[in-house]
Short mmCIF file of C-alpha atoms and ligand atoms in Angstrom, two decimals:
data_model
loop_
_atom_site.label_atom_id
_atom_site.label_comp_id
_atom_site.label_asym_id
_atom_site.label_seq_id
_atom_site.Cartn_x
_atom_site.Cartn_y
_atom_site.Cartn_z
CA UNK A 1 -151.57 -6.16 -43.23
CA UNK A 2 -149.33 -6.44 -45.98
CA UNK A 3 -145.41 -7.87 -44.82
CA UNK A 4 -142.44 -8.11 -47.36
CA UNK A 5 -140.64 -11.07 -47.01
CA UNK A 6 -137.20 -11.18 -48.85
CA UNK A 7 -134.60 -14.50 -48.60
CA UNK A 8 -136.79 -17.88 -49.01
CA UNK A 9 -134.56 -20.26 -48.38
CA UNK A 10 -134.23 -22.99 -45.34
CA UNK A 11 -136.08 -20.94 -42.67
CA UNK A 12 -137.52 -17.96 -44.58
CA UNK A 13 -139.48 -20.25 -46.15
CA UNK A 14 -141.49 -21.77 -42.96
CA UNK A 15 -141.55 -17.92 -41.41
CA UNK A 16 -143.26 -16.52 -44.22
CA UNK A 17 -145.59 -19.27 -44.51
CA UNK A 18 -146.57 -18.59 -40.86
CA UNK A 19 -147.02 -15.29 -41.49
CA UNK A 20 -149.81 -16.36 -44.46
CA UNK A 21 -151.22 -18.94 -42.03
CA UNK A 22 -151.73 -16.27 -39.53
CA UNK A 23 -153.80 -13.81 -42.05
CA UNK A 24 -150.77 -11.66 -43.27
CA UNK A 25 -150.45 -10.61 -46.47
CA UNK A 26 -146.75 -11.73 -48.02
CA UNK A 27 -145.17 -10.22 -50.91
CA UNK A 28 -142.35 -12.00 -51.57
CA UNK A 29 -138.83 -12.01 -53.32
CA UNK A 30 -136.18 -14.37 -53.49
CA UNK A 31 -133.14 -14.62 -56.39
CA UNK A 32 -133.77 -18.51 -56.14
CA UNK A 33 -137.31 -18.73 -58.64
CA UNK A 34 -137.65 -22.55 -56.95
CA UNK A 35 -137.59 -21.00 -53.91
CA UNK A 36 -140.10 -17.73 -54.61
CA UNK A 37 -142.26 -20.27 -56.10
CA UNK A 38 -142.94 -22.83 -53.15
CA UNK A 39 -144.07 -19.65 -51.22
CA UNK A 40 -146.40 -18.15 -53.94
CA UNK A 41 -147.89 -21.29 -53.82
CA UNK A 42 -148.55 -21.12 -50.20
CA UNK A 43 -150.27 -17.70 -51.06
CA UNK A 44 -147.88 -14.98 -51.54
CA UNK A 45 -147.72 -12.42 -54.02
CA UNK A 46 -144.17 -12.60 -55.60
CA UNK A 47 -142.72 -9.50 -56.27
CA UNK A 48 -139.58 -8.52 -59.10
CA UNK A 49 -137.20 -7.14 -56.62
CA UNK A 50 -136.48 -6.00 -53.13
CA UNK A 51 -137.18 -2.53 -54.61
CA UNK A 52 -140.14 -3.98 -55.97
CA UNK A 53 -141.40 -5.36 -52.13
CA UNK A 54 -140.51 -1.96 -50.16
CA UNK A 55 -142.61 -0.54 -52.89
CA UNK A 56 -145.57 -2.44 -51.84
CA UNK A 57 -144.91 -2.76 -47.74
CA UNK A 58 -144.60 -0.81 -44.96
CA UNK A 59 -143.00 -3.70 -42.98
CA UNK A 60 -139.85 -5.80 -44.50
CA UNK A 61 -138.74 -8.98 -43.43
CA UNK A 62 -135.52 -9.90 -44.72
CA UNK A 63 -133.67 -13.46 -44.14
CA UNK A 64 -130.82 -13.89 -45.94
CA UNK A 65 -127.08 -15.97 -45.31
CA UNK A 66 -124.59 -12.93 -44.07
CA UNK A 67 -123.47 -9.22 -43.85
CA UNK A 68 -122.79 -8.55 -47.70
CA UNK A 69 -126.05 -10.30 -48.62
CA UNK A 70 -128.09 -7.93 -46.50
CA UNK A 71 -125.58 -4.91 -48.03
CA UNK A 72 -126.89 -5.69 -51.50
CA UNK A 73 -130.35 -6.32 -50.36
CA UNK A 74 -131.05 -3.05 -48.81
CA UNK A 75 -128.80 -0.63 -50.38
CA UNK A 76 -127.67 -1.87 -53.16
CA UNK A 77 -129.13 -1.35 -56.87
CA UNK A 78 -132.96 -2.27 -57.10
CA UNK A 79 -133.00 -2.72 -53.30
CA UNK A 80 -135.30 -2.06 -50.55
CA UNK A 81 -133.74 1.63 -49.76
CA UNK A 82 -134.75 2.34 -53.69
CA UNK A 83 -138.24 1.47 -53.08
CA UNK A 84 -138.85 2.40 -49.37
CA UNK A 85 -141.02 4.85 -48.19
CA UNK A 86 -140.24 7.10 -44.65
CA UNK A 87 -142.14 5.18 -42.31
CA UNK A 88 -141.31 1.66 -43.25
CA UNK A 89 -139.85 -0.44 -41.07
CA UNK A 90 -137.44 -3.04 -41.80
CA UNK A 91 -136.78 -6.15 -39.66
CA UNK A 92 -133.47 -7.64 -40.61
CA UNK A 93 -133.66 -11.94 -39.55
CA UNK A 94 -130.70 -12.86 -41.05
CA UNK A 95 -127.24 -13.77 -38.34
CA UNK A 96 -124.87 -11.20 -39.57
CA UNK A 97 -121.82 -8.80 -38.16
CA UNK A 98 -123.59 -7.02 -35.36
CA UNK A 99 -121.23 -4.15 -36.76
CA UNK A 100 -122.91 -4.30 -40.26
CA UNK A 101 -126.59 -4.11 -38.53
CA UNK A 102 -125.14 -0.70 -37.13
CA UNK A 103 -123.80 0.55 -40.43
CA UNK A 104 -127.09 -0.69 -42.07
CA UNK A 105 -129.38 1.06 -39.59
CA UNK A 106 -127.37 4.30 -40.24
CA UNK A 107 -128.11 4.01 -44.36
CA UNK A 108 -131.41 3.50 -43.85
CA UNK A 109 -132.14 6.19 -41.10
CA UNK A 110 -130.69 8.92 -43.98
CA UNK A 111 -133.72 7.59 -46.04
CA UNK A 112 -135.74 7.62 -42.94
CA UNK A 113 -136.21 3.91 -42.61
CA UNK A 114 -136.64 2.03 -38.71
CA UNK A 115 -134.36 -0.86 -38.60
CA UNK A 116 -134.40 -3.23 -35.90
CA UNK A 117 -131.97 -6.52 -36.29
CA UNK A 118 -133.61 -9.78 -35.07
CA UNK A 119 -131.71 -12.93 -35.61
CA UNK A 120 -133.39 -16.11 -34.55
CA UNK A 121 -132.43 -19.31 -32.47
CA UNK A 122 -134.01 -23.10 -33.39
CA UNK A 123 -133.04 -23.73 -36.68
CA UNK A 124 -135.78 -25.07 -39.22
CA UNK A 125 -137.63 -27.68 -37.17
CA UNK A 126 -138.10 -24.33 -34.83
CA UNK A 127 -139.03 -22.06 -38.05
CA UNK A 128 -142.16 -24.72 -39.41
CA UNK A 129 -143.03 -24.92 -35.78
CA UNK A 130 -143.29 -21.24 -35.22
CA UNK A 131 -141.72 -22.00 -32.07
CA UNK A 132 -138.04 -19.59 -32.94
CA UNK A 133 -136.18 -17.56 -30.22
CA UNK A 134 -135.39 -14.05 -31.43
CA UNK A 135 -132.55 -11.89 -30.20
CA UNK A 136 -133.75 -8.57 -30.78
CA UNK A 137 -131.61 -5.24 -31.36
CA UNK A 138 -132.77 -1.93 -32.28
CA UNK A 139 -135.09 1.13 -30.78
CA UNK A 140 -137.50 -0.59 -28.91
CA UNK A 141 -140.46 1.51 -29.23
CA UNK A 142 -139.90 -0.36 -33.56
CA UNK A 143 -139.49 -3.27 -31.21
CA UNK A 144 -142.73 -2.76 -29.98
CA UNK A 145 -144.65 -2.43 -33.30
CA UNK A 146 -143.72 -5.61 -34.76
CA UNK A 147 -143.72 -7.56 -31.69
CA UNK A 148 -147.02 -9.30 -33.06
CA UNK A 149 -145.63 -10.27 -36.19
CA UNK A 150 -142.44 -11.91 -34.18
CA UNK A 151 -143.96 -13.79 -32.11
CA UNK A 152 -146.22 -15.65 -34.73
CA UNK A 153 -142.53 -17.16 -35.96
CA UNK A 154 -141.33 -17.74 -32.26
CA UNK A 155 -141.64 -18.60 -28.88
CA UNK A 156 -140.26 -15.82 -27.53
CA UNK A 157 -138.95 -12.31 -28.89
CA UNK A 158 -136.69 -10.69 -26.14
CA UNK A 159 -135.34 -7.17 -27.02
CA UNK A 160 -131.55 -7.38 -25.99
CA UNK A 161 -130.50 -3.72 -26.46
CA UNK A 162 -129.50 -1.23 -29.25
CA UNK A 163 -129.23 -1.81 -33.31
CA UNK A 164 -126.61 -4.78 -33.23
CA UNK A 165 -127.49 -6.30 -30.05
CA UNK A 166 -129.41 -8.90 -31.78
CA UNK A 167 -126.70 -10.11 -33.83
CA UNK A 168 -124.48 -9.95 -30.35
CA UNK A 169 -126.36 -12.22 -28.56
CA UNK A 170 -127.00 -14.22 -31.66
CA UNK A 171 -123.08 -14.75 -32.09
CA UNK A 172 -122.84 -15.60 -28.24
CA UNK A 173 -125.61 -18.63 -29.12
CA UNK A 174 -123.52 -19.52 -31.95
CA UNK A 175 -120.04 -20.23 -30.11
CA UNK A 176 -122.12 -22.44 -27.70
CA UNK A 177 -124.05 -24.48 -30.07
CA UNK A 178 -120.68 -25.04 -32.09
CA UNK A 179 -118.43 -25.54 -28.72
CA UNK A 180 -121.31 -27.90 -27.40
CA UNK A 181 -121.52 -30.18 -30.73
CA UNK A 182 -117.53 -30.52 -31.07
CA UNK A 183 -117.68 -31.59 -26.90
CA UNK A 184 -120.27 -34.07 -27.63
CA UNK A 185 -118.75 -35.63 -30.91
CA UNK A 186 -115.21 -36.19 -28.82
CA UNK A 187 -117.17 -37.61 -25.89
CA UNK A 188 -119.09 -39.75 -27.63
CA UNK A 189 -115.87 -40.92 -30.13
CA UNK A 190 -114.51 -41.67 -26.78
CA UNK A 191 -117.02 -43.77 -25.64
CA UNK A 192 -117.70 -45.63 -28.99
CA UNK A 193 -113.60 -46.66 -29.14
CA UNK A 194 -114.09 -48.02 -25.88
CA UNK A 195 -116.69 -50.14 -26.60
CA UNK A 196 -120.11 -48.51 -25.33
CA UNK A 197 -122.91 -47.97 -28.17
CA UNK A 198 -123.77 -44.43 -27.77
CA UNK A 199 -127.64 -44.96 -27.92
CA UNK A 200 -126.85 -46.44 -24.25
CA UNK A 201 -124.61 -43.27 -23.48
CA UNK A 202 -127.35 -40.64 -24.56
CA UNK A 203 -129.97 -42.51 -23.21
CA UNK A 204 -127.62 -42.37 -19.65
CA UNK A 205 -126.17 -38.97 -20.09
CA UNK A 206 -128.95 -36.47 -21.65
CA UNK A 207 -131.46 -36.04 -18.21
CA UNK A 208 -128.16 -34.99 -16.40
CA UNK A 209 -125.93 -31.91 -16.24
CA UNK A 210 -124.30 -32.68 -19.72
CA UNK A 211 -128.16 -32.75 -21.36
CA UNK A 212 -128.30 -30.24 -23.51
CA UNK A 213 -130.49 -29.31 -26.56
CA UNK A 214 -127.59 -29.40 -28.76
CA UNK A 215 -127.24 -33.27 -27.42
CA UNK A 216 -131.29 -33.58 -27.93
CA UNK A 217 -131.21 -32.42 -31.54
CA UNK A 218 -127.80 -33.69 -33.24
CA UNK A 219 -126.80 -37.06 -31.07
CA UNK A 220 -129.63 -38.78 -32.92
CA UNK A 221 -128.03 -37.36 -36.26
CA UNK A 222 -124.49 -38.56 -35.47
CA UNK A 223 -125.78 -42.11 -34.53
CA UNK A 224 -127.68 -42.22 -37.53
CA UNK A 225 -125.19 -40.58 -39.55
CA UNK A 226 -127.32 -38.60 -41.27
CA UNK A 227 -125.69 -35.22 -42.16
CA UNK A 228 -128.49 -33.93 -44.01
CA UNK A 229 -128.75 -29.72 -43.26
CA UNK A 230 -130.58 -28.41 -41.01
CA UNK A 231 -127.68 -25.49 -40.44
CA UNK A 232 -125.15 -25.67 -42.91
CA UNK A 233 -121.48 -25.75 -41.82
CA UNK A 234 -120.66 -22.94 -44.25
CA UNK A 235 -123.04 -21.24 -42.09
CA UNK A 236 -121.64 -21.93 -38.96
CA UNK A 237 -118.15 -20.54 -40.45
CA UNK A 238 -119.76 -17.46 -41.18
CA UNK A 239 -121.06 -17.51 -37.81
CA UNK A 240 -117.74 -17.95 -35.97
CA UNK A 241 -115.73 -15.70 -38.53
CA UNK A 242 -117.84 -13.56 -37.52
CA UNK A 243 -117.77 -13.94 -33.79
CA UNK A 244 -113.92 -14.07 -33.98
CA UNK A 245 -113.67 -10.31 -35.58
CA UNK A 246 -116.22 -9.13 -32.93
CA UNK A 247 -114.33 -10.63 -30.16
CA UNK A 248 -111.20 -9.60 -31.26
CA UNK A 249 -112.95 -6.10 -31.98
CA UNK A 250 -113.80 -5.40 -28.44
CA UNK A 251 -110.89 -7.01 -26.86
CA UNK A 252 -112.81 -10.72 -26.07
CA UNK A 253 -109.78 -13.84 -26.77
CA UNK A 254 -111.86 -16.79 -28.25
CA UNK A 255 -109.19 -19.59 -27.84
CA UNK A 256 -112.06 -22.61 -28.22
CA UNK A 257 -113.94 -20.96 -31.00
CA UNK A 258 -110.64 -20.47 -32.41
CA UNK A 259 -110.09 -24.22 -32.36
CA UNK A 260 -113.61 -25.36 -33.60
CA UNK A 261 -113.33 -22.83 -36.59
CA UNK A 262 -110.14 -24.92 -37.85
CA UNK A 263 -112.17 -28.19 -37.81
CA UNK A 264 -115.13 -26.59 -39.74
CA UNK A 265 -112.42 -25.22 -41.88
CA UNK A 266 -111.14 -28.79 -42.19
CA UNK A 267 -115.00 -30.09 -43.05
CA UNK A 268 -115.59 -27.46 -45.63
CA UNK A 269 -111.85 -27.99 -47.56
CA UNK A 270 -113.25 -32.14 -47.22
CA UNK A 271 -116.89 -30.67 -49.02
CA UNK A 272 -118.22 -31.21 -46.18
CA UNK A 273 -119.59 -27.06 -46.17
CA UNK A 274 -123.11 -28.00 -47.53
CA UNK A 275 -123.97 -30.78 -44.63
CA UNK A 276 -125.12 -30.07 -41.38
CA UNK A 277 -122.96 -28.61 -38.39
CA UNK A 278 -123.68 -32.11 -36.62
CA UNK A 279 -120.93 -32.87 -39.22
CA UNK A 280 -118.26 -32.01 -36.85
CA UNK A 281 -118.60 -35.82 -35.69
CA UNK A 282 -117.12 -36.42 -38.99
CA UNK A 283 -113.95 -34.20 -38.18
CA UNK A 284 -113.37 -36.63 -34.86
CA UNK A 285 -114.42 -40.14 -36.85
CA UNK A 286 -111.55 -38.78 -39.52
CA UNK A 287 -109.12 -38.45 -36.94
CA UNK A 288 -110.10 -41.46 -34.96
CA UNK A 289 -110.51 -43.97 -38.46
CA UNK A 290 -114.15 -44.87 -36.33
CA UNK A 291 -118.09 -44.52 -37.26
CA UNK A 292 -119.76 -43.16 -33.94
CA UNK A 293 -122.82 -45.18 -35.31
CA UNK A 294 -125.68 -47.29 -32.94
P1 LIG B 301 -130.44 -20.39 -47.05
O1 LIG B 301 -129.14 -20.32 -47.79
O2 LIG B 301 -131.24 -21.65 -47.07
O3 LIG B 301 -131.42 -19.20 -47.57
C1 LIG B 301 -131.00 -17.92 -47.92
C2 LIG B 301 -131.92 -17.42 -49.02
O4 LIG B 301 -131.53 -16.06 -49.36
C3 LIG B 301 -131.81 -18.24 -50.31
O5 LIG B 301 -133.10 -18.64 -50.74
C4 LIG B 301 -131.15 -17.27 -51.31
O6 LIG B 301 -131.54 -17.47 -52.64
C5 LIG B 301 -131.64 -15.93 -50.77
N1 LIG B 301 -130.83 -14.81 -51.25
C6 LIG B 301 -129.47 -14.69 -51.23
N2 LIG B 301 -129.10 -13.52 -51.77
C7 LIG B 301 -130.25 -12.88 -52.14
C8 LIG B 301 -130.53 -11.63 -52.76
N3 LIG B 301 -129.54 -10.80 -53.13
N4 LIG B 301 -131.82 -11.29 -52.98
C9 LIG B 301 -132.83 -12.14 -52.61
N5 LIG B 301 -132.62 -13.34 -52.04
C10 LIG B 301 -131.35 -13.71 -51.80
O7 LIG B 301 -130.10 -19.95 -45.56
P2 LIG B 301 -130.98 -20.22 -44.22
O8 LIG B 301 -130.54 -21.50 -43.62
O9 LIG B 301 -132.42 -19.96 -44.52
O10 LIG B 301 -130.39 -19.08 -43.28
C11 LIG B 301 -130.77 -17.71 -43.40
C12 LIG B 301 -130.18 -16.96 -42.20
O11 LIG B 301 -130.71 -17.53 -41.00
C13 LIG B 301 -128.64 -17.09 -42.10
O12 LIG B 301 -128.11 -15.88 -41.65
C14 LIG B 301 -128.46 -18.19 -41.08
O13 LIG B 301 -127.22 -18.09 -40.40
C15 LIG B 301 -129.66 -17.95 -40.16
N6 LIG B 301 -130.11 -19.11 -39.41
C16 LIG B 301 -130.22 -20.33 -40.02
C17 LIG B 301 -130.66 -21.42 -39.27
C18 LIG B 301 -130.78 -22.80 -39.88
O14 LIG B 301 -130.90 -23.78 -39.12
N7 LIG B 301 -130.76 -22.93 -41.20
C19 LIG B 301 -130.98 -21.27 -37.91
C20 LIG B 301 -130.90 -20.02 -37.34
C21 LIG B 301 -130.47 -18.93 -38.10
#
């Protein structure tokens, strides 16, 4: 079966080689040539355009940074809309505004185009691994079709509710991750001006209630200080800008995302955007004029 694949970049590039491994046929597209080319190495057919992909494919993949890149991708000029026939299906990957999924789904439905939106979980360690947790949103009898073809890029694909609901639950994993990294960079600031190597405070700490996955995955990256992306603060801005106009859309007060938005803010005016969200360590050892290093 032939699968368009459109956005290449950190984790669209492990999905879509995935797919290949697992037999599917990928035509790709990505404005980044470096990036279109790693995956036409791995096998894909590269296509011109997203017009040029929805031409070809009855099922689109698209993975791309936020709401306005999706926009241009699917109805803008030379995009999938131009090229898509009734029938196809697209499956939106990308973490946008679980309002833009909506008004998305309603564009394509005029061109009768299925739309389901289907951010993931796991980052790129997850995405090579095939091991991703998708958020699902959309009718669930499209849900249904291309359950196959999620689960070869995750662990799990749960189906969360209508178009949008995806995106929803994707934002809700967002403030966590981002509330859980800024609690373990003061925690562990704390514990490194007093004195205690943090190696010996993770090793303590992470089999008890505080474990988390977030501790798992970026403790070793603070102590090593080794900022190297991963999931790019910029990202995670996006993320909680858009949480923050969802919240504040249905009547949800953020006060803590609130306050870990400022120090991302602070990061990104430092040029700190392009390094990984484990970066908010940085924000504390600023403030404190102390490394958390082993
Ligand atoms: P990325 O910036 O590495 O990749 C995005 C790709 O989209 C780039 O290759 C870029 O060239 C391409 N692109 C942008 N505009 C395009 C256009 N008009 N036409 C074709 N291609 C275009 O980003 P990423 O880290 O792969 O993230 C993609 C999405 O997945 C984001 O929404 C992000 O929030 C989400 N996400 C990322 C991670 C992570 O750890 N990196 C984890 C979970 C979810």
């Amino acid at each position: 079966m032939k699968i368009g694949f459109i956005g290449l970049g950190i984790m669209g590039k492990p999905m879509a080689k995935n797919l290949l491994k697992a037999g599917y046929e990928i035509v790709a597209y990505d404005v980044m040539k470096d990036n279109l080319d790693d995956v036409t190495k791995a096998g894909a057919i590269p296509a011109a355009s997203s017009k040029a992909v929805a031409e070809e494919c009855k099922i689109i993949i698209t993975m791309l940074p936020n709401s306005p890149h999706v926009k241009t991708v699917v109805l803008g000029e030379n995009g999938v809309l131009e090229g898509a026939k009734e029938g196809t299906i697209l499956v939106d990957m990308s973490s946008i505004a679980p309002l833009a999924s909506q008004e998305i789904c309603k564009a394509c439905a005029e061109k009768g185009v299925k739309m389901i939106d289907a951010p993931v979980s796991g980052g790129e360690p997850k995405a090579i691994d095939g091991t991703l947790s998708i958020m699902a949103g959309g009718d669930k009898t499209v849900f249904d079709e291309v359950y196959d073809i999620l689960m070869v890029m995750g662990a799990s694909a749960v189906h969360c509710g209508d178009i949008g609901a995806g995106n929803t639950t994707k934002l809700a994993n967002q403030v966590i991750v981002a509330l859980n990294i800024a609690a373990v960079s003061e925690a562990f600031m704390l514990s490194t001006k007093a004195g205690v190597d943090p190696i010996k405070v993770f090793d303590a700490i992470k089999g008890g209630l505080a474990g988390s996955t977030v501790m798992n995955a970026k403790v070793p990256m603070i102590t090593e200080g080794n900022f190297k992306p991963g999931f790019k603060i910029d990202l995670h801005i996006k993320d909680l800008s858009n949480a923050l106009d969802t919240g504040h859309g249905v009547g949800a007060p953020l006060p803590l995302t609130s306050l870990v938005m400022e120090m991302l803010q602070t990061l990104h005016a430092d040029g700190h955007g392009q390094d990984d969200h484990s970066g908010i360590a940085m924000y504390y050892e600023k403030l404190a004029g102390t490394e958390i290093r082993k």
